[in-house]
């Protein structure tokens, strides 16, 4: 039983990160019907932004929630700017072209960011400084063998806080209403006097900031960061967004947690039923295929009729 | 339409005409002029840190050779090509190095899969190739021009199995390997074979992929079966984190690994959680021997980072090549090949290197304990059938095929060709 | 001259060219002269790329279905054909050699395994296509990516084809050939490249082609016009996968070594870049793109030290720049002919030529209907 609980904690931990990234995907897709391939790389940029800031300011590792908060906020801001730049200079010019063009552009941007980092700083993994002291502090025991580490707790808390913040922004502020309007129908929103370009920029900014938060948080749990870390994680987060219902914010969170849990359980228990843990990554894709076959609108999404 | 086709045809014929060469025998001359050595590796892909490290080692060695006056009066020139970690590209760049750049020897590759793709080209063109760190036995089996200066998987896997069974008295072992890496898989399989033949039991076999961030699922499953030791024959990037997560989950069993752990970043990633683990390696960066310390200091001064195992192997591969060229007196292919094959007790930083009849390096492995950000010497394990050297007699050849046993006669007068 | 004589003559010319080129590129050379092996290798790899690009063009360029998993089908074709050669073909080849002599025997065996590889790849295309092609563009892209990854992971787990070490020949304890024989030479590769181009061209020019193009232009309208879009999409997908399989089989028998690292996501992206650069929906464009993208990295090797490490950055930047400036690619949707010298057609209503950059296009770039060498450009109105 304690193994089960442990795996659950592990899974939700991984899932929380997926959820943070999935939120960005779902918001951008909701507004632009664009899969932002570069989003996973923004997550990576966020982690590295935090790394380099910590390095340049000489912030020593060691338990310091203050340092962590500072790094977190700083990297979120940087990622937001990066996200907005990408939107402005790569996506906006091709918005009027075909879907395929924008998709290819997204792939191009993603590759550019990855290769730029590799060329500039090398593909070798770096160690993100540990501000939670998780390397030295023992975990908290729950019962039996099940334990939860300080890093995991912080990840949960911060993720939940950010998601609630997002929820508040989207549903309780004027800006949020504007975002929802734009996602409903871009042209009508424009007619209503909403500055759609600004709203789109803002959406990218918020999504990127959340992804960066995911990057910094995950780096506390696993300090290994490298320029290619965003590819697979980003893809899985996209699957999470689809699972929850693309365009649906609570759906993205739900999707993220589910994918994280599913992956971990397959790895943890797969040995007994003959599925090697090598198939871990295939789990996300398998879920994607099932969802798209059986319920394409996702768990919480609503079916959209395609108008002619 | 017809006219454009014809024009195209004409242009193509002209281009081809310009590009053709006389078909000779393509023997790479050995006389004078700089010694051209081709280095190929992954310099921009997923595993570029490995290719880069090795390249650093190779270049530093070449510079040292040149500063000391070159070999037989000739300077060494390294021509580098990037294969992006793809076997197809590895074969292409090696063709280019041999064909266009007319290199007289090749150093590469780090990954066995890339070496396997490229070695046939070298063999066919009769250009000697030394791999610094490909550990799959099949690589040198490609032909008599292919060599390596590192352990092969069967040996290293066996080393750790013996250590866990004999020294740590472990009966139950769990394995967590990198499923995408031939190196990791090779070690896993040979460890498993050795460990079970020594009476142990493998209680769990889990895997991950390089780049994975979370191992808690696999580790929790491993924890549930309570192993005595956990063999993690992967690379430092993941191992550091695995070690950390192991401690977080309260797992007490020590982790065991191979030379893939050896990199300065390991300590940054794993911190104190690494204490009490063991690895098998060629050497130790903390080895007080002056030659090794000089190497470490020079490398640090030149590249601003401590060398990892790959850099050390790259360095040794170039030095071994240089030594062979000096002994051969030329870079003519058959002479060079024979000289490399006759390498005996070459004092490399990764140990005394002797090339056996299967063109693999024979050297003992050291088992090191990880303690406070240092690798501390624990014990030495020799290839099967060898006696610990009193003098610098070369130990017996290790095995190339599966199976832990395989004594062979001392490689005193190693015959170069098979 | 009656058409079929023209065709046969064309065939003879092509075959002669291939044989001559092949001799030129071989070990012995032609009259003592030969192409440097390095160039010969690049040309062969380009031929394989042409097959890949043309086949992807069929499903992505002409039918508008965005597939970024093409490398997966190439892998399927490569591994299945090589598997056959290594484990099951030796006996057959020996028997045939006794009957017909070595060259003919080898050719027959090789053709057989290529067809086998193509069939398996086509099967994979069917399995992947049927569920996925119901999905809209962006989702289809991700799903094809996912399938390619799954295929790769599965192959990585099969020890009999080398697993993580790579497939060079038989894996003990199974019996078979020690080394993959090098069956593929320029005659085969060039020949199949020509075949692929001809097949794609014929499909595009036929009624089926028009159906595919109509699906690309406006799927709902096509459906409304009575075209069974799913059937056509699946068909195009299967055909394109089959050719990818052929490319894979040729690749395997050329390189004599297979490893899943050669079939990763980046490979699929490379093929996409080829048709994007050349112009999706243009056959010559695909060929052009394949040639450029295969040769470009080799040319870039000559770059001075520092710039060399930025090669991949240049690649991606290239992609972005193309999308920004000329998303329809070099050829647009036109084919190679002298008509690009003519002034572009003007629409009666406005001044700007349709389909050129600057005119907002709601759905897709301009179509060109190829009709006996003349071009009729049909742009689309902004909805």
Coordinates of C-alpha atoms in Angstrom, one line a residue, chain B:
Chain B
X1 CA 11.3 21.8 -71.5
X2 CA 13.6 19.7 -73.7
X3 CA 16.1 22.5 -73.9
X4 CA 16.3 22.9 -70.1
X5 CA 16.7 19.2 -69.7
X6 CA 19.6 19.2 -72.1
X7 CA 21.2 22.2 -70.4
X8 CA 20.9 20.5 -67.1
X9 CA 22.5 17.4 -68.5
X10 CA 25.4 19.4 -69.9
X11 CA 26.0 21.2 -66.7
X12 CA 25.9 17.9 -64.7
X13 CA 28.3 16.3 -67.1
X14 CA 30.7 19.2 -66.8
X15 CA 30.5 19.2 -63.0
X16 CA 31.2 15.5 -62.9
X17 CA 34.0 15.9 -65.3
X18 CA 35.6 18.4 -63.0
X19 CA 35.0 16.3 -60.0
X20 CA 36.5 13.0 -61.1
X21 CA 39.7 11.6 -60.0
X22 CA 41.9 8.9 -61.1
X23 CA 41.2 5.5 -59.7
X24 CA 44.4 4.5 -58.1
X25 CA 44.9 2.3 -55.1
X26 CA 44.4 5.1 -52.6
X27 CA 47.2 4.1 -50.4
X28 CA 47.8 6.9 -47.9
X29 CA 51.4 7.8 -48.3
X30 CA 53.5 7.8 -45.3
X31 CA 56.4 10.0 -46.2
X32 CA 56.6 13.5 -45.1
X33 CA 54.5 16.5 -44.3
X34 CA 52.1 16.8 -41.4
X35 CA 50.5 13.7 -39.9
X36 CA 46.8 14.0 -40.7
X37 CA 44.6 12.5 -38.0
X38 CA 40.9 12.6 -38.4
X39 CA 38.7 12.9 -35.3
X40 CA 35.0 12.4 -35.6
X41 CA 32.3 12.7 -32.9
X42 CA 29.1 14.2 -31.9
X43 CA 29.7 17.9 -31.5
X44 CA 26.3 19.3 -31.8
X45 CA 23.7 16.7 -31.0
X46 CA 22.2 15.1 -28.0
X47 CA 25.5 13.6 -26.8
X48 CA 27.7 16.4 -27.8
X49 CA 29.2 16.8 -24.4
X50 CA 30.8 13.4 -24.9
X51 CA 32.1 14.2 -28.3
X52 CA 33.4 17.5 -27.1
X53 CA 35.2 16.1 -24.1
X54 CA 36.9 13.5 -26.1
X55 CA 37.9 16.1 -28.7
X56 CA 39.4 18.2 -25.9
X57 CA 41.5 15.3 -24.8
X58 CA 42.6 14.5 -28.3
X59 CA 43.6 18.0 -29.1
X60 CA 45.5 18.5 -25.9
X61 CA 47.5 15.4 -26.6
X62 CA 48.2 16.5 -30.1
X63 CA 49.4 19.9 -28.9
X64 CA 51.7 18.3 -26.3
X65 CA 53.2 16.0 -29.0
X66 CA 53.8 19.0 -31.3
X67 CA 55.3 21.1 -28.6
X68 CA 57.7 18.3 -27.9
X69 CA 58.9 18.4 -31.5
X70 CA 56.3 16.3 -33.2
X71 CA 56.8 12.7 -34.3
X72 CA 59.9 11.9 -36.4
X73 CA 60.0 15.6 -37.2
X74 CA 56.4 15.8 -38.4
X75 CA 53.7 17.7 -36.8
X76 CA 50.3 16.2 -35.9
X77 CA 47.3 17.9 -37.4
X78 CA 43.8 17.0 -36.2
X79 CA 41.0 17.3 -38.7
X80 CA 37.7 17.3 -36.9
X81 CA 34.3 16.4 -38.2
X82 CA 30.9 16.4 -36.5
X83 CA 28.6 13.5 -37.0
X84 CA 25.8 14.9 -34.8
X85 CA 25.5 11.6 -33.1
X86 CA 23.9 9.8 -36.0
X87 CA 25.5 6.6 -37.3
X88 CA 24.6 7.4 -40.9
X89 CA 26.5 10.7 -40.6
X90 CA 29.4 9.0 -38.9
X91 CA 29.9 6.8 -41.9
X92 CA 29.7 9.9 -44.2
X93 CA 32.2 12.0 -42.3
X94 CA 34.6 9.1 -42.1
X95 CA 34.4 8.7 -45.9
X96 CA 35.1 12.4 -46.2
X97 CA 38.0 12.3 -43.8
X98 CA 39.5 9.3 -45.6
X99 CA 38.7 10.3 -49.1
X100 CA 38.9 14.1 -49.2
X101 CA 41.1 15.0 -46.3
X102 CA 43.4 12.0 -46.8
X103 CA 43.8 11.3 -43.1
X104 CA 46.3 8.7 -42.2
X105 CA 44.6 7.6 -39.0
X106 CA 41.2 8.0 -37.4
X107 CA 40.2 8.6 -33.8
X108 CA 36.6 7.9 -32.9
X109 CA 33.9 7.3 -32.1
X110 CA 32.6 7.6 -28.6
X111 CA 29.4 5.6 -29.1
X112 CA 29.7 2.0 -30.3
X113 CA 26.8 2.5 -32.7
X114 CA 28.6 5.2 -34.5
X115 CA 31.9 3.3 -34.5
X116 CA 30.1 0.3 -36.0
X117 CA 28.8 2.4 -38.8
X118 CA 32.1 4.0 -39.6
X119 CA 34.6 1.2 -38.9
X120 CA 33.8 -0.7 -42.1
X121 CA 34.8 2.4 -44.1
X122 CA 38.1 2.6 -42.3
X123 CA 38.7 -1.1 -42.7
X124 CA 38.0 -1.0 -46.3
X125 CA 40.3 1.9 -47.0
X126 CA 42.9 0.4 -44.7
X127 CA 43.1 3.4 -42.5
X128 CA 43.8 2.5 -38.8
X129 CA 41.1 3.6 -36.5
X130 CA 41.4 3.8 -32.7
X131 CA 38.2 4.3 -30.7
X132 CA 38.7 6.1 -27.4
X133 CA 35.6 4.8 -25.7
X134 CA 33.4 2.4 -27.7
X135 CA 32.9 -0.5 -25.5
X136 CA 30.8 -2.9 -27.6
X137 CA 32.9 -6.0 -28.4
X138 CA 31.7 -5.9 -32.0
X139 CA 33.5 -2.8 -32.9
X140 CA 37.0 -4.2 -33.1
X141 CA 35.6 -7.4 -34.8
X142 CA 35.0 -5.3 -37.9
X143 CA 38.6 -5.8 -39.0
X144 CA 42.3 -5.7 -38.3
X145 CA 42.6 -1.9 -38.7
X146 CA 40.2 -1.2 -35.9
X147 CA 41.4 -0.7 -32.3
X148 CA 40.3 0.7 -29.0
X149 CA 42.0 1.9 -25.8
X150 CA 39.1 1.3 -23.4
X151 CA 37.6 -1.6 -21.7
X152 CA 35.0 -3.7 -23.4
X153 CA 31.6 -4.2 -21.9
X154 CA 32.0 -7.8 -20.9
X155 CA 35.0 -6.9 -18.8
X156 CA 33.6 -3.9 -17.0
X157 CA 30.2 -5.5 -16.3
X158 CA 32.0 -8.5 -14.8
X159 CA 34.2 -6.3 -12.7
X160 CA 31.3 -4.8 -10.8
X161 CA 29.5 -8.1 -10.5
X162 CA 32.6 -9.7 -8.9
X163 CA 33.0 -6.7 -6.6
X164 CA 29.4 -6.8 -5.4
X165 CA 29.4 -10.5 -4.9
X166 CA 32.9 -10.9 -3.5
X167 CA 33.6 -7.7 -1.7
X168 CA 30.2 -6.4 -0.8
X169 CA 28.8 -9.9 -0.3
X170 CA 25.6 -8.9 -2.1
X171 CA 23.1 -11.5 -3.0
X172 CA 20.3 -9.5 -4.5
X173 CA 20.9 -6.9 -7.1
X174 CA 18.6 -4.5 -8.9
X175 CA 19.5 -2.9 -12.1
X176 CA 18.6 0.5 -13.5
X177 CA 20.0 1.1 -17.0
X178 CA 19.8 3.5 -19.8
X179 CA 17.9 1.7 -22.4
X180 CA 18.8 4.0 -25.3
X181 CA 22.5 3.5 -24.7
X182 CA 24.3 0.6 -26.1
X183 CA 27.0 1.1 -23.4
X184 CA 24.6 0.9 -20.6
X185 CA 22.7 -2.0 -22.0
X186 CA 26.0 -3.9 -22.6
X187 CA 27.1 -3.4 -19.0
X188 CA 23.7 -4.4 -17.7
X189 CA 23.7 -7.6 -19.6
X190 CA 27.2 -8.6 -18.7
X191 CA 26.7 -7.7 -15.1
X192 CA 23.6 -9.8 -15.0
X193 CA 25.3 -12.7 -16.5
X194 CA 28.3 -12.5 -14.2
X195 CA 26.3 -11.8 -11.0
X196 CA 24.0 -14.7 -11.5
X197 CA 26.9 -17.0 -12.3
X198 CA 28.4 -16.0 -9.0
X199 CA 25.3 -17.1 -7.3
X200 CA 23.5 -13.8 -7.0
X201 CA 19.9 -13.0 -7.9
X202 CA 18.7 -10.1 -10.0
X203 CA 15.5 -8.9 -8.3
X204 CA 14.5 -6.0 -10.6
X205 CA 15.4 -4.7 -14.0
X206 CA 14.3 -1.1 -14.6
X207 CA 15.3 1.3 -17.3
X208 CA 15.2 4.9 -18.2
X209 CA 16.2 7.0 -21.2
X210 CA 18.9 9.6 -21.3
X211 CA 17.1 12.9 -20.7
X212 CA 14.5 11.5 -18.4
X213 CA 13.9 13.7 -15.4
X214 CA 12.0 11.5 -13.1
X215 CA 13.1 8.1 -11.8
X216 CA 10.9 7.9 -8.8
X217 CA 8.6 5.3 -10.4
X218 CA 11.5 3.0 -11.2
X219 CA 13.2 3.6 -7.8
X220 CA 10.0 3.0 -5.8
X221 CA 9.5 -0.3 -7.6
X222 CA 13.1 -1.2 -6.8
X223 CA 12.7 -0.2 -3.2
X224 CA 9.8 -2.6 -2.9
X225 CA 12.0 -5.6 -3.7
X226 CA 14.7 -4.7 -1.3
X227 CA 18.0 -5.2 -3.1
X228 CA 21.4 -5.3 -1.5
X229 CA 22.9 -3.2 -4.3
X230 CA 21.6 -1.3 -7.3
X231 CA 23.7 -1.3 -10.5
X232 CA 23.3 1.9 -12.4
X233 CA 25.6 1.7 -15.5
X234 CA 24.6 5.0 -17.0
X235 CA 25.9 8.4 -17.6
X236 CA 26.6 11.1 -15.0
X237 CA 23.7 13.3 -16.0
X238 CA 21.1 10.9 -14.9
X239 CA 23.1 9.1 -12.3
X240 CA 23.6 12.1 -10.2
X241 CA 19.9 12.7 -10.0
X242 CA 19.1 9.1 -9.5
X243 CA 21.4 9.0 -6.6
X244 CA 19.7 11.9 -5.1
X245 CA 16.2 10.5 -5.6
X246 CA 17.3 7.2 -4.2
X247 CA 18.2 8.8 -0.9
X248 CA 15.0 10.8 -0.9
X249 CA 13.1 7.6 -1.1
X250 CA 15.0 6.3 1.8
X251 CA 16.8 3.5 -0.2
X252 CA 19.9 2.4 1.7
X253 CA 21.5 0.1 -0.8
X254 CA 24.6 1.4 -2.4
X255 CA 24.7 2.3 -6.1
X256 CA 27.2 0.8 -8.4
X257 CA 28.3 2.1 -11.7
X258 CA 30.9 2.3 -14.5
X259 CA 33.1 4.9 -16.0
X260 CA 30.1 6.7 -17.4
X261 CA 29.8 8.3 -14.0
X262 CA 33.1 10.0 -14.2
X263 CA 32.5 13.7 -14.9
X264 CA 32.9 16.7 -12.7
X265 CA 29.2 17.5 -13.0
X266 CA 28.4 14.3 -11.2
X267 CA 29.1 15.9 -7.8
X268 CA 27.1 19.0 -8.6
X269 CA 24.1 16.9 -9.5
X270 CA 24.3 14.3 -6.8
X271 CA 25.9 16.0 -3.9
X272 CA 26.2 14.2 -0.7
X273 CA 23.8 11.5 -1.8
X274 CA 26.6 10.0 -3.8
X275 CA 28.6 9.0 -0.7
X276 CA 28.9 5.3 -0.3
X277 CA 28.5 4.4 -3.9
X278 CA 31.1 2.6 -6.0
X279 CA 32.2 2.7 -9.6
X280 CA 34.6 0.8 -11.8
X281 CA 36.9 3.0 -13.8
X282 CA 40.1 3.1 -15.7
X283 CA 41.7 5.5 -13.3
X284 CA 40.9 8.1 -10.7
X285 CA 41.2 11.8 -11.1
X286 CA 42.4 11.9 -7.5
X287 CA 45.1 9.4 -8.2
X288 CA 48.2 11.0 -6.7
X289 CA 50.5 9.7 -9.4
X290 CA 52.4 12.7 -10.9
X291 CA 51.5 11.8 -14.5
X292 CA 47.8 11.9 -13.8
X293 CA 48.0 15.0 -11.7
X294 CA 49.9 16.8 -14.4
X295 CA 47.3 15.7 -17.0
X296 CA 44.5 17.0 -14.7
X297 CA 46.2 20.3 -14.0
X298 CA 47.0 20.9 -17.7
X299 CA 43.5 20.1 -18.8
X300 CA 42.0 22.3 -16.1
X301 CA 44.3 25.1 -17.2
X302 CA 43.4 24.7 -20.8
X303 CA 39.7 24.1 -20.7
X304 CA 38.7 25.5 -17.4
X305 CA 37.1 22.3 -16.2
X306 CA 38.2 19.1 -14.7
X307 CA 38.7 16.2 -17.2
X308 CA 36.2 13.4 -17.3
X309 CA 36.8 9.8 -18.2
X310 CA 36.1 10.5 -21.9
X311 CA 38.6 13.3 -22.1
X312 CA 41.2 11.1 -20.5
X313 CA 40.5 8.3 -23.0
X314 CA 40.6 10.8 -25.9
X315 CA 44.0 11.9 -24.7
X316 CA 45.3 8.4 -24.4
X317 CA 44.0 7.4 -27.8
X318 CA 46.0 10.2 -29.4
X319 CA 49.0 9.4 -27.3
X320 CA 48.9 5.7 -28.2
X321 CA 48.6 6.6 -31.9
X322 CA 51.5 9.0 -31.6
X323 CA 53.6 6.3 -29.9
X324 CA 52.7 3.8 -32.6
X325 CA 53.6 6.2 -35.4
X326 CA 57.0 6.8 -33.7
X327 CA 57.6 3.1 -33.4
X328 CA 56.5 2.4 -37.0
X329 CA 58.7 5.2 -38.3
X330 CA 56.0 6.1 -40.8
X331 CA 52.3 6.5 -41.3
X332 CA 52.1 3.9 -44.0
X333 CA 49.0 1.8 -43.3
X334 CA 50.3 -1.7 -42.7
X335 CA 53.2 -0.5 -40.7
X336 CA 51.1 1.8 -38.6
X337 CA 48.5 -0.9 -38.1
X338 CA 51.1 -3.4 -36.9
X339 CA 52.7 -0.8 -34.6
X340 CA 49.4 -0.1 -32.9
X341 CA 48.7 -3.8 -32.5
X342 CA 52.1 -4.2 -30.8
X343 CA 51.4 -1.5 -28.2
X344 CA 52.5 -2.9 -24.9
X345 CA 52.4 -1.3 -21.4
X346 CA 51.9 2.2 -22.8
X347 CA 51.7 4.5 -19.8
X348 CA 48.4 6.2 -20.5
X349 CA 46.5 8.3 -17.9
X350 CA 43.8 5.7 -18.0
X351 CA 46.2 2.9 -17.1
X352 CA 48.9 0.8 -18.6
X353 CA 47.6 0.1 -22.1
X354 CA 48.4 -3.0 -24.0
X355 CA 46.6 -4.1 -27.1
X356 CA 45.7 -7.7 -27.2
X357 CA 45.1 -10.0 -30.2
X358 CA 41.5 -8.9 -30.5
X359 CA 42.7 -5.3 -30.8
X360 CA 41.2 -4.3 -27.4
X361 CA 43.0 -2.6 -24.6
X362 CA 44.0 -4.8 -21.7
X363 CA 44.2 -3.0 -18.5
X364 CA 43.0 -3.6 -15.0
X365 CA 40.0 -1.8 -13.6
X366 CA 40.0 0.1 -10.4
X367 CA 37.0 0.1 -8.1
X368 CA 36.5 3.5 -6.5
X369 CA 34.4 4.5 -3.7
X370 CA 32.6 7.8 -3.8
X371 CA 33.3 9.9 -0.7
X372 CA 32.9 13.6 -0.2
X373 CA 33.2 14.6 -3.8
X374 CA 36.1 12.4 -4.4
X375 CA 36.7 9.0 -5.9
X376 CA 38.6 7.0 -3.4
X377 CA 40.6 4.0 -4.4
X378 CA 39.0 0.8 -3.1
X379 CA 40.5 -2.1 -5.0
X380 CA 41.8 -3.3 -8.4
X381 CA 40.2 -6.0 -10.4
X382 CA 42.3 -7.8 -13.1
X383 CA 41.1 -9.5 -16.2
X384 CA 40.4 -13.1 -15.7
X385 CA 43.5 -15.4 -15.5
X386 CA 45.9 -12.6 -14.9
X387 CA 48.2 -12.2 -12.0
X388 CA 48.6 -8.8 -10.3
X389 CA 51.8 -7.4 -11.9
X390 CA 54.9 -7.4 -9.9
X391 CA 56.7 -5.7 -12.7
X392 CA 55.0 -4.1 -15.6
X393 CA 54.2 -7.3 -17.4
X394 CA 51.0 -7.0 -19.3
X395 CA 48.1 -8.8 -17.9
X396 CA 46.4 -11.5 -19.9
X397 CA 43.9 -10.6 -22.6
X398 CA 40.4 -10.1 -21.5
X399 CA 37.5 -11.8 -23.2
X400 CA 35.8 -10.5 -26.2
X401 CA 32.8 -12.7 -26.4
X402 CA 30.3 -13.4 -23.7
X403 CA 31.2 -15.2 -20.6
X404 CA 33.2 -14.3 -17.5
X405 CA 35.9 -16.9 -18.0
X406 CA 38.5 -16.7 -20.7
X407 CA 42.1 -16.9 -19.6
X408 CA 44.7 -16.3 -22.3
X409 CA 48.4 -16.4 -22.5
X410 CA 50.2 -13.2 -21.5
X411 CA 50.3 -10.9 -24.5
X412 CA 54.1 -10.8 -24.5
X413 CA 54.6 -10.9 -28.2
X414 CA 51.2 -10.0 -29.4
X415 CA 50.8 -11.0 -33.0
X416 CA 49.4 -8.0 -34.9
X417 CA 47.2 -9.6 -37.4
X418 CA 44.5 -12.2 -37.1

